[in-house]
Amino acid sequence: MPNLQAPRGTRDLLPSQTPAWTRLERLAADLAARYGYRRIETPLFEQAAVFERGVGAVTDIVEKELFRIAPRTEESESWALRPEPTAGIVRAYIQHGMQTLPQPVKLAMTGPMFRHDRPQAGRYRQFWQFDVEAIGDPGPAVDAEIIELGHRFFADAGLADVRIHLNSIGDAACRPAYIETLAAHYRPHAAELPAVERERLERAPLRLLDSKDPSMAPLNATAPRITDHLCGPCREHFDAVQAHLAALGVEFSLEPGLVRGLDYYTRTAFEYYLEGRQGQQQALGGGGRYDGLVELLGGKPTPGIGLGLGLDRILLALEAQGVPPAADPALTAVVVGADPAATADRLRVATILRSAGIPARAELGQRKLGKQLESAAKERAHFAVIVGDEFADGQVQVKDLEAGAQKLVAIADLARHIERAQASHRHGAPVER
RNA sequence: GUGGCCUUAGCUCAAUGGUAGAGCACUGGAUUGUGGCUCCAGCGGUUACGGGUUCGACCCCCGUAGGCCACCCCA
């Protein structure tokens, strides 16, 4: 183990892995564009207050997992690395007066997030998220549309066994009363509860519902359900979201235990859950409505809903399901030479190819021709351009490394020749994807 | 943050407490103008790091770091 290594919970994405990432990022960008979400980028760090107020000061994310940046001077602001995208995007919405744009404002972003969690497979301290936000539309239809967008992403990526969990967690009008009802259900049994659960009863009663402790099952089974305690408007909204999803043909299951960890969520909460796999994190993404967040961060009361998908976990799931990764794009041409010393000639030929838009590498070393061709073949390059004696007459040998055929070509025709040969290749055998 | 399992070459793995090895990969040669195969050779290790026990430690003990599993939480 070297002395210097990537920080705990972070990792390098190596060239052998990046094609799969590029594929997912393109999928995300295409999808966002197709649904009318426009790209936004916000800083990787913000004033800590953005997250303390936006995510919630008493959430695990802020209390335990926030990467704080030590101030350099006494008058410095307190900064923190973003643990999630929504708070920063909403801050940008307010800062740039986006309420004067036609509503809703639909924004999309893909990038790294940071949480000081204990690492595990699929759980990293720096992880990537694809995120979309629709700010300024209170209606249930946009909820359904965004849930369907996430669903579509998994379909496009080729991932199977993803289920949608859906719930409503009410709003300021009905949730406080429900939480009190819920707490009252558990409180008589507080003494017998495991320590962890007793703690939850005090701090976050909603969390009791999704306890994994088997001893909690009987109490949980009889616990009041939030969906039976929604106020009229929330009930109506929730029913409409379900009706819209059904109309879109998107299947989902109602999960009364689904509560999102962030304070700002209201009403619709949803999650994409990987069925039937163990040994990695199964929540691939989720989101929900945050009708109070804009106001909380200093804007006018404005509704909003968002979705975040965890690209790291999705990639792990794709690998586990044996979905073939995107092919590493092969180099088109390698310029080799019979005279190991004639580096300048090889460079010139490579430059001609690159000017014509053909990806090319020149052999810059002094190895003999056989070794040069060997490494070109191992790279799976399509063509070898051999610079030899004919170069003096303005000609080179072009060797098709797949077919083995070789042809003398005038340098003036070189790019055209390779383009034509490659086009006929693509007709013959479809490129793997 | 709590508990458990793990860590030997770039990768996958060997090695009774007694001289650290193989396969793959990489580099060169067989082949001075023709490739992926084959054969040969080379490169590559403070056995994660730091202590301890022992005549002697990859092996036993302690600590640290990192990975993984469960919890917690969540993407």
Coordinates of C-alpha atoms (C1' of nucleotides) in Angstrom, one line a residue:
Chain A
M1 CA 0.0 0.0 0.0
P2 CA 1.6 3.3 -1.1
N3 CA 1.9 6.1 1.5
L4 CA -0.3 8.3 -0.6
Q5 CA -3.7 7.0 -1.5
A6 CA -7.1 8.3 -2.4
P7 CA -9.0 9.5 0.7
R8 CA -11.2 7.0 2.5
G9 CA -14.5 6.5 0.7
T10 CA -13.3 8.1 -2.5
R11 CA -11.9 6.4 -5.6
D12 CA -10.3 7.0 -8.9
L13 CA -12.3 6.3 -12.0
L14 CA -9.8 4.6 -14.3
P15 CA -9.8 4.7 -18.1
S16 CA -11.1 1.1 -18.1
Q17 CA -14.2 2.3 -16.2
T18 CA -14.9 5.7 -17.6
P19 CA -16.7 4.6 -20.8
A20 CA -19.4 3.1 -18.6
W21 CA -19.6 6.5 -16.7
T22 CA -19.7 8.5 -19.9
R23 CA -22.6 6.3 -21.1
L24 CA -24.6 7.0 -18.0
E25 CA -23.9 10.7 -18.0
R26 CA -25.0 10.9 -21.7
L27 CA -28.1 8.9 -20.9
A28 CA -28.8 11.4 -18.1
A29 CA -28.2 14.5 -20.2
D30 CA -30.3 13.2 -23.1
L31 CA -33.1 12.3 -20.8
A32 CA -33.1 15.7 -19.1
A33 CA -33.1 17.4 -22.5
R34 CA -36.0 15.2 -23.8
Y35 CA -38.1 16.2 -20.8
G36 CA -37.3 19.9 -21.0
Y37 CA -34.9 20.1 -18.0
R38 CA -32.1 22.5 -18.6
R39 CA -28.6 22.1 -17.4
I40 CA -27.4 24.0 -14.3
E41 CA -24.2 23.7 -12.4
T42 CA -23.8 24.9 -8.8
P43 CA -20.6 25.1 -6.7
L44 CA -19.3 21.9 -5.0
F45 CA -19.3 23.9 -1.8
E46 CA -21.7 26.5 -0.4
Q47 CA -22.2 28.4 2.8
A48 CA -22.9 25.8 5.4
A49 CA -26.1 27.6 6.2
V50 CA -27.5 26.6 2.8
F51 CA -27.5 23.0 3.9
E52 CA -28.2 23.6 7.6
R53 CA -31.4 25.5 6.7
G54 CA -32.2 23.7 3.4
V55 CA -31.5 20.1 4.4
G56 CA -32.3 20.6 8.1
A57 CA -30.0 21.2 11.0
V58 CA -31.1 18.1 12.9
T59 CA -30.7 15.6 10.0
D60 CA -28.0 13.0 10.0
I61 CA -26.7 14.6 6.8
V62 CA -25.9 17.9 8.5
E63 CA -25.2 16.7 12.0
K64 CA -22.9 13.8 11.3
E65 CA -22.0 13.7 7.6
L66 CA -21.3 17.2 6.4
F67 CA -17.8 17.8 5.1
R68 CA -17.1 21.2 6.7
I69 CA -14.3 23.4 5.4
A70 CA -12.3 25.1 8.2
P71 CA -12.4 28.8 7.8
R72 CA -9.1 30.4 6.9
T73 CA -9.7 33.6 8.9
E74 CA -11.9 34.7 11.7
E75 CA -14.2 36.6 9.4
S76 CA -14.5 33.8 6.8
E77 CA -17.8 32.3 6.1
S78 CA -18.4 28.7 7.1
W79 CA -18.3 26.5 4.1
A80 CA -19.3 22.9 3.5
L81 CA -19.1 20.5 0.6
R82 CA -22.5 19.8 -0.9
P83 CA -24.1 16.6 0.5
E84 CA -27.0 16.7 -2.0
P85 CA -28.0 18.9 -4.9
T86 CA -31.4 20.4 -4.1
A87 CA -30.5 23.0 -1.5
G88 CA -27.8 24.5 -3.8
I89 CA -30.1 24.6 -6.8
V90 CA -32.9 26.2 -4.9
R91 CA -30.4 28.8 -3.6
A92 CA -29.5 29.5 -7.2
Y93 CA -33.1 29.8 -8.1
I94 CA -33.7 32.4 -5.5
Q95 CA -30.4 34.3 -6.1
H96 CA -31.0 34.6 -9.8
G97 CA -34.6 35.6 -9.6
M98 CA -35.8 32.6 -11.5
Q99 CA -39.3 33.2 -10.2
T100 CA -39.6 35.7 -13.0
L101 CA -39.1 32.9 -15.5
P102 CA -42.0 31.0 -16.9
Q103 CA -42.9 28.4 -14.2
P104 CA -42.1 25.7 -13.5
V105 CA -38.3 26.1 -13.9
K106 CA -37.0 22.7 -14.8
L107 CA -33.3 22.1 -14.0
A108 CA -30.9 19.2 -14.3
M109 CA -27.5 18.5 -13.0
T110 CA -25.0 15.6 -12.7
G111 CA -22.1 15.7 -10.4
P112 CA -20.3 14.6 -7.2
M113 CA -21.8 14.9 -3.7
F114 CA -20.0 14.5 -0.4
R115 CA -21.0 12.9 2.8
H116 CA -18.8 11.8 5.7
D117 CA -20.4 8.4 6.1
R118 CA -18.7 5.1 6.9
P119 CA -17.9 3.7 3.5
Q120 CA -19.2 0.4 2.1
A121 CA -19.8 -1.0 -1.3
G122 CA -22.1 1.4 -3.0
R123 CA -21.7 4.0 -0.3
Y124 CA -19.0 6.5 -0.8
R125 CA -17.9 9.8 0.6
Q126 CA -17.8 11.2 -2.9
F127 CA -20.6 9.9 -5.0
W128 CA -22.3 11.0 -8.2
Q129 CA -25.8 11.9 -8.6
F130 CA -28.1 12.8 -11.6
D131 CA -30.6 15.2 -10.4
V132 CA -33.6 17.0 -11.8
E133 CA -35.7 19.7 -10.1
A134 CA -39.0 21.2 -11.2
I135 CA -39.6 24.4 -9.2
G136 CA -42.8 26.4 -9.3
D137 CA -45.5 23.8 -10.1
P138 CA -47.8 22.6 -7.2
G139 CA -49.7 20.1 -9.2
P140 CA -49.6 16.3 -8.9
A141 CA -49.0 15.8 -12.7
V142 CA -45.4 17.0 -12.4
D143 CA -44.8 14.6 -9.6
A144 CA -45.9 11.7 -11.8
E145 CA -43.9 13.0 -14.7
I146 CA -40.7 13.2 -12.7
I147 CA -41.2 9.7 -11.2
E148 CA -41.7 8.4 -14.7
L149 CA -38.5 10.2 -15.8
G150 CA -36.6 8.2 -13.3
H151 CA -38.3 5.1 -14.3
R152 CA -37.3 5.8 -17.9
F153 CA -33.7 6.3 -16.9
F154 CA -33.4 2.8 -15.6
A155 CA -35.1 1.4 -18.7
D156 CA -32.7 3.3 -20.9
A157 CA -29.8 2.1 -18.9
G158 CA -30.9 -1.5 -19.2
L159 CA -31.3 -2.2 -15.5
A160 CA -34.0 -4.7 -14.4
D161 CA -35.7 -5.3 -11.1
V162 CA -36.1 -1.7 -10.1
R163 CA -39.3 -1.1 -8.1
I164 CA -40.8 2.3 -7.3
H165 CA -41.8 2.8 -3.7
L166 CA -44.3 5.6 -3.2
N167 CA -45.7 7.4 -0.2
S168 CA -47.0 10.7 1.0
I169 CA -45.7 12.3 4.1
G170 CA -48.2 15.1 4.3
D171 CA -47.5 18.7 4.9
A172 CA -47.4 21.3 7.7
A173 CA -51.2 21.0 8.0
C174 CA -51.4 17.3 8.8
R175 CA -48.0 15.9 9.5
P176 CA -47.5 17.4 13.0
A177 CA -50.7 15.9 14.2
Y178 CA -49.9 12.5 12.7
I179 CA -46.5 12.4 14.3
E180 CA -48.1 13.0 17.6
T181 CA -50.6 10.2 17.0
L182 CA -47.7 7.9 15.9
A183 CA -45.6 8.7 19.0
A184 CA -48.6 8.1 21.2
H185 CA -48.9 4.6 19.7
Y186 CA -45.3 3.8 20.8
R187 CA -45.0 5.7 23.9
P188 CA -46.7 3.2 26.2
H189 CA -44.1 0.6 25.1
A190 CA -41.1 2.9 25.3
A191 CA -39.6 1.0 28.2
E192 CA -39.4 -2.3 26.2
L193 CA -38.1 -0.7 23.0
P194 CA -34.5 -1.3 21.9
A195 CA -32.3 1.7 22.7
V196 CA -32.1 2.7 19.1
E197 CA -35.8 2.8 18.7
R198 CA -36.3 4.7 22.0
E199 CA -34.0 7.3 20.6
R200 CA -36.0 7.5 17.4
L201 CA -39.2 7.9 19.3
E202 CA -37.8 11.1 20.8
R203 CA -36.1 12.5 17.8
A204 CA -37.7 11.2 14.6
P205 CA -40.8 9.1 15.3
L206 CA -41.4 8.7 11.5
R207 CA -38.3 6.6 11.4
L208 CA -39.8 4.0 13.7
L209 CA -41.9 2.8 10.8
D210 CA -38.9 1.6 8.8
S211 CA -37.1 -0.2 11.6
K212 CA -35.4 -3.4 10.6
D213 CA -35.5 -4.8 14.1
P214 CA -37.8 -7.9 14.0
S215 CA -39.0 -7.2 17.6
M216 CA -40.6 -4.0 16.2
A217 CA -42.8 -5.9 13.7
P218 CA -45.9 -6.3 15.9
L219 CA -45.9 -2.7 17.1
N220 CA -45.3 -1.5 13.6
A221 CA -48.0 -3.6 12.1
T222 CA -50.6 -1.8 14.2
A223 CA -49.1 1.6 13.9
P224 CA -51.2 4.3 12.4
R225 CA -50.4 5.0 8.8
I226 CA -49.8 8.5 7.6
T227 CA -51.8 7.9 4.5
D228 CA -54.9 7.5 6.8
H229 CA -54.1 10.8 8.4
L230 CA -53.6 13.1 5.4
C231 CA -55.5 16.4 5.3
G232 CA -57.9 16.9 2.5
P233 CA -55.6 18.7 0.0
C234 CA -52.7 16.2 0.7
R235 CA -55.1 13.2 0.2
E236 CA -56.3 14.7 -3.0
H237 CA -52.8 15.3 -4.3
F238 CA -51.6 11.8 -3.4
D239 CA -54.6 10.2 -5.1
A240 CA -54.0 12.3 -8.2
V241 CA -50.3 11.3 -8.4
Q242 CA -51.3 7.7 -8.3
A243 CA -53.9 8.2 -11.0
H244 CA -51.4 9.9 -13.2
L245 CA -48.8 7.2 -12.7
A246 CA -51.4 4.6 -13.6
A247 CA -52.3 6.5 -16.7
L248 CA -48.7 6.5 -17.7
G249 CA -48.5 2.8 -17.1
V250 CA -45.9 3.1 -14.4
E251 CA -46.1 0.5 -11.7
F252 CA -45.4 1.3 -8.1
S253 CA -46.0 0.0 -4.7
L254 CA -47.3 2.0 -1.7
E255 CA -44.8 2.0 1.2
P256 CA -46.2 3.6 4.3
G257 CA -42.8 3.2 5.9
L258 CA -41.1 5.3 3.3
V259 CA -39.9 8.5 4.9
R260 CA -37.2 10.7 3.4
G261 CA -34.4 11.8 5.5
L262 CA -34.5 15.4 4.6
D263 CA -36.6 17.9 6.5
Y264 CA -37.8 19.8 3.5
Y265 CA -39.9 17.1 2.0
T266 CA -43.6 17.4 1.8
R267 CA -46.3 15.2 0.4
T268 CA -44.9 13.0 -2.4
A269 CA -42.0 10.8 -1.4
F270 CA -40.6 8.1 -3.7
E271 CA -37.7 5.8 -4.0
Y272 CA -36.2 3.5 -6.6
Y273 CA -35.3 0.2 -5.0
L274 CA -33.3 -2.6 -6.4
E275 CA -35.1 -5.9 -5.7
G276 CA -33.5 -9.1 -4.7
R277 CA -29.8 -8.2 -4.4
Q278 CA -27.8 -8.3 -1.2
G279 CA -24.5 -7.0 -0.3
Q280 CA -24.8 -3.5 -1.6
Q281 CA -27.0 -0.5 -1.1
Q282 CA -30.4 -1.1 -2.6
A283 CA -31.7 2.5 -2.8
L284 CA -30.7 3.6 -6.2
G285 CA -32.4 7.0 -6.1
G286 CA -35.3 8.9 -4.8
G287 CA -36.9 12.2 -4.4
G288 CA -40.0 14.1 -3.4
R289 CA -41.8 17.3 -3.1
Y290 CA -40.5 20.2 -1.1
D291 CA -43.1 22.9 -1.1
G292 CA -41.6 24.8 1.8
L293 CA -37.9 24.8 0.8
V294 CA -37.8 28.0 -1.3
E295 CA -39.4 30.0 1.4
L296 CA -37.1 28.4 4.0
L297 CA -34.0 29.6 2.0
G298 CA -35.4 33.1 1.8
G299 CA -37.5 33.1 -1.4
K300 CA -41.2 33.6 -1.9
P301 CA -43.4 30.6 -1.1
T302 CA -42.8 28.3 -4.1
P303 CA -43.6 24.6 -4.5
G304 CA -41.0 22.2 -6.0
I305 CA -40.2 18.6 -6.6
G306 CA -37.0 16.8 -7.3
L307 CA -35.4 13.5 -8.1
G308 CA -31.9 12.2 -7.5
L309 CA -30.3 9.1 -8.9
G310 CA -27.2 7.5 -7.5
L311 CA -24.9 6.8 -10.5
D312 CA -22.4 4.8 -8.5
R313 CA -25.0 2.4 -7.3
I314 CA -26.7 2.1 -10.7
L315 CA -23.3 1.2 -12.2
L316 CA -22.7 -1.5 -9.6
A317 CA -26.2 -2.9 -10.2
L318 CA -25.6 -2.9 -14.0
E319 CA -22.4 -4.9 -13.4
A320 CA -24.1 -7.3 -11.1
Q321 CA -26.8 -7.9 -13.7
G322 CA -24.1 -8.5 -16.4
V323 CA -25.2 -5.6 -18.5
P324 CA -22.2 -5.2 -20.9
P325 CA -20.4 -2.0 -20.3
A326 CA -20.0 0.5 -23.1
A327 CA -17.2 -0.4 -25.4
D328 CA -13.9 1.5 -25.0
P329 CA -13.7 3.4 -28.2
A330 CA -10.8 2.0 -30.2
L331 CA -8.2 4.2 -31.8
T332 CA -8.7 4.3 -35.5
A333 CA -5.1 4.5 -36.8
V334 CA -1.6 3.9 -35.5
V335 CA 1.2 5.3 -37.6
V336 CA 4.2 3.0 -37.5
G337 CA 7.4 3.0 -39.3
A338 CA 10.1 0.7 -40.7
D339 CA 12.8 3.1 -39.8
P340 CA 12.7 3.5 -36.0
A341 CA 14.5 6.9 -36.3
A342 CA 12.0 8.5 -38.6
T343 CA 9.8 9.7 -35.8
A344 CA 9.1 13.1 -37.4
D345 CA 7.7 11.4 -40.5
R346 CA 5.3 9.4 -38.4
L347 CA 4.2 12.4 -36.4
R348 CA 3.5 14.3 -39.7
V349 CA 1.3 11.5 -41.0
A350 CA -0.6 11.4 -37.7
T351 CA -1.1 15.1 -37.8
I352 CA -2.6 14.8 -41.3
L353 CA -5.0 12.1 -40.1
R354 CA -6.0 14.2 -37.0
S355 CA -6.6 17.2 -39.2
A356 CA -9.1 15.1 -41.1
G357 CA -10.8 14.2 -37.8
I358 CA -9.4 10.6 -37.7
P359 CA -8.2 9.6 -34.2
A360 CA -4.6 8.6 -34.7
R361 CA -1.5 7.8 -32.6
A362 CA 2.0 7.9 -34.0
E363 CA 4.7 5.5 -32.7
L364 CA 7.2 7.8 -31.0
G365 CA 9.6 5.2 -29.8
Q366 CA 12.5 3.4 -31.4
R367 CA 11.1 -0.1 -31.4
K368 CA 11.2 -2.3 -34.4
L369 CA 8.2 -2.6 -36.7
G370 CA 7.0 -5.9 -35.4
K371 CA 6.7 -4.6 -31.8
Q372 CA 5.0 -1.5 -33.1
L373 CA 2.4 -3.6 -34.9
E374 CA 2.0 -5.8 -31.9
S375 CA 1.1 -3.0 -29.6
A376 CA -1.3 -1.5 -32.3
A377 CA -3.0 -4.8 -32.5
K378 CA -3.3 -5.1 -28.7
E379 CA -4.9 -1.6 -28.6
R380 CA -7.5 -2.9 -31.1
A381 CA -6.7 -0.1 -33.5
H382 CA -8.5 -0.5 -36.8
F383 CA -5.6 0.5 -39.2
A384 CA -1.9 0.6 -39.2
V385 CA -0.3 3.2 -41.4
I386 CA 3.2 2.1 -42.3
V387 CA 5.7 4.8 -43.1
G388 CA 8.5 3.3 -45.2
D389 CA 10.6 3.8 -48.2
E390 CA 7.5 4.8 -50.2
F391 CA 7.2 7.8 -48.1
A392 CA 9.7 9.6 -50.3
D393 CA 7.3 9.2 -53.2
G394 CA 4.4 10.5 -51.1
Q395 CA 2.9 7.1 -50.3
V396 CA 2.3 4.9 -47.3
Q397 CA 1.1 1.4 -46.7
V398 CA -2.4 1.2 -45.0
K399 CA -3.0 -2.1 -43.3
D400 CA -6.4 -3.1 -42.2
L401 CA -5.7 -4.8 -38.8
E402 CA -8.9 -6.7 -38.7
A403 CA -8.9 -8.0 -42.2
G404 CA -5.2 -8.2 -42.6
A405 CA -5.3 -6.6 -46.1
Q406 CA -2.7 -4.0 -47.0
K407 CA -2.7 -1.3 -49.7
L408 CA -0.3 1.3 -51.0
V409 CA -2.0 4.7 -50.7
A410 CA -0.9 8.2 -51.7
I411 CA -0.7 10.4 -48.6
A412 CA -3.0 12.9 -50.3
D413 CA -5.7 10.2 -50.4
L414 CA -4.9 8.7 -47.0
A415 CA -7.7 10.2 -44.9
R416 CA -10.3 9.6 -47.6
H417 CA -9.1 6.0 -48.0
I418 CA -9.4 5.3 -44.2
E419 CA -12.8 6.9 -44.0
R420 CA -14.1 4.8 -46.8
A421 CA -12.6 1.6 -45.5
Q422 CA -14.1 2.3 -42.1
A423 CA -17.5 3.0 -43.5
S424 CA -17.6 -0.4 -45.3
H425 CA -16.5 -2.0 -42.0
R426 CA -19.5 -0.6 -40.2
H427 CA -21.8 -1.9 -42.9
G428 CA -20.3 -5.4 -42.7
A429 CA -20.2 -5.8 -38.9
P430 CA -22.3 -3.6 -36.7
V431 CA -20.1 -1.9 -34.0
E432 CA -20.7 -3.3 -30.6
R433 CA -22.5 -0.9 -28.3
Chain B
rG1 C1' -20.4 6.6 14.9
rU2 C1' -20.8 0.8 16.9
rG3 C1' -19.5 -4.4 16.1
rG4 C1' -17.3 -8.3 12.9
rC5 C1' -14.2 -10.4 8.8
rC6 C1' -10.2 -9.2 5.6
rU7 C1' -5.2 -6.9 3.5
rU8 C1' 1.3 -11.0 0.0
rA9 C1' 4.0 -8.0 -7.1
rG10 C1' -0.2 -3.5 -11.3
rC11 C1' -4.4 -7.8 -11.2
rU12 C1' -5.9 -13.0 -9.4
rC13 C1' -3.7 -16.0 -5.8
rA14 C1' 0.3 -19.6 -3.4
rA15 C1' 4.0 -20.2 0.6
rU16 C1' 4.3 -26.2 8.8
rG17 C1' 7.2 -20.0 12.9
rG18 C1' 13.0 -21.6 9.1
rU19 C1' 16.0 -18.3 2.0
rA20 C1' 8.7 -14.8 -0.5
rG21 C1' 6.6 -17.9 -5.5
rA22 C1' 3.1 -18.7 -9.9
rG23 C1' -0.3 -17.2 -13.7
rC24 C1' -1.9 -12.8 -16.1
rA25 C1' -0.2 -7.9 -17.4
rC26 C1' 4.2 -4.9 -18.8
rU27 C1' 9.3 -4.6 -21.4
rG28 C1' 12.9 -7.1 -24.6
rG29 C1' 14.5 -11.3 -27.7
rA30 C1' 13.4 -15.5 -31.3
rU31 C1' 11.6 -12.2 -36.3
rU32 C1' 17.6 -5.7 -39.2
rG33 C1' 9.8 -3.9 -43.6
rU34 C1' 4.7 -6.7 -41.0
rG35 C1' 0.5 -7.7 -35.7
rG36 C1' -2.9 -10.5 -31.5
rC37 C1' -0.6 -17.2 -31.1
rU38 C1' 3.9 -19.7 -29.4
rC39 C1' 8.7 -20.1 -26.9
rC40 C1' 12.7 -17.6 -24.0
rA41 C1' 14.3 -13.8 -20.8
rG42 C1' 13.6 -9.5 -18.0
rC43 C1' 11.0 -5.9 -14.8
rG44 C1' 8.2 -6.0 -10.6
rG45 C1' 7.8 -7.0 -2.8
rU46 C1' 10.3 -2.7 3.4
rU47 C1' 4.4 -9.5 2.8
rA48 C1' -0.7 -2.3 4.0
rC49 C1' 2.0 0.7 8.0
rG50 C1' 4.1 0.9 13.2
rG51 C1' 5.3 -1.8 17.4
rG52 C1' 5.8 -6.5 20.3
rU53 C1' 6.9 -12.0 21.2
rU54 C1' 10.8 -15.3 19.3
rC55 C1' 17.4 -17.7 17.9
rG56 C1' 14.2 -16.7 13.7
rA57 C1' 7.6 -13.7 11.9
rC58 C1' 3.8 -13.3 5.6
rC59 C1' 2.3 -16.7 9.7
rC60 C1' 1.5 -15.4 16.8
rC61 C1' 0.0 -10.6 19.8
rC62 C1' -1.2 -5.1 20.0
rG63 C1' -2.1 -0.5 17.6
rU64 C1' -3.0 2.4 13.0
rA65 C1' -4.7 2.8 7.9
rG66 C1' -7.7 0.9 4.0
rG67 C1' -11.5 -2.6 2.0
rC68 C1' -15.8 -5.4 2.9
rC69 C1' -20.3 -7.1 6.0
rA70 C1' -24.1 -5.9 9.5
rC71 C1' -26.1 -1.7 12.2
rC72 C1' -27.0 3.5 11.6
rC73 C1' -28.2 6.2 7.5
rC74 C1' -29.0 6.9 2.5
rA75 C1' -27.4 7.7 -3.3

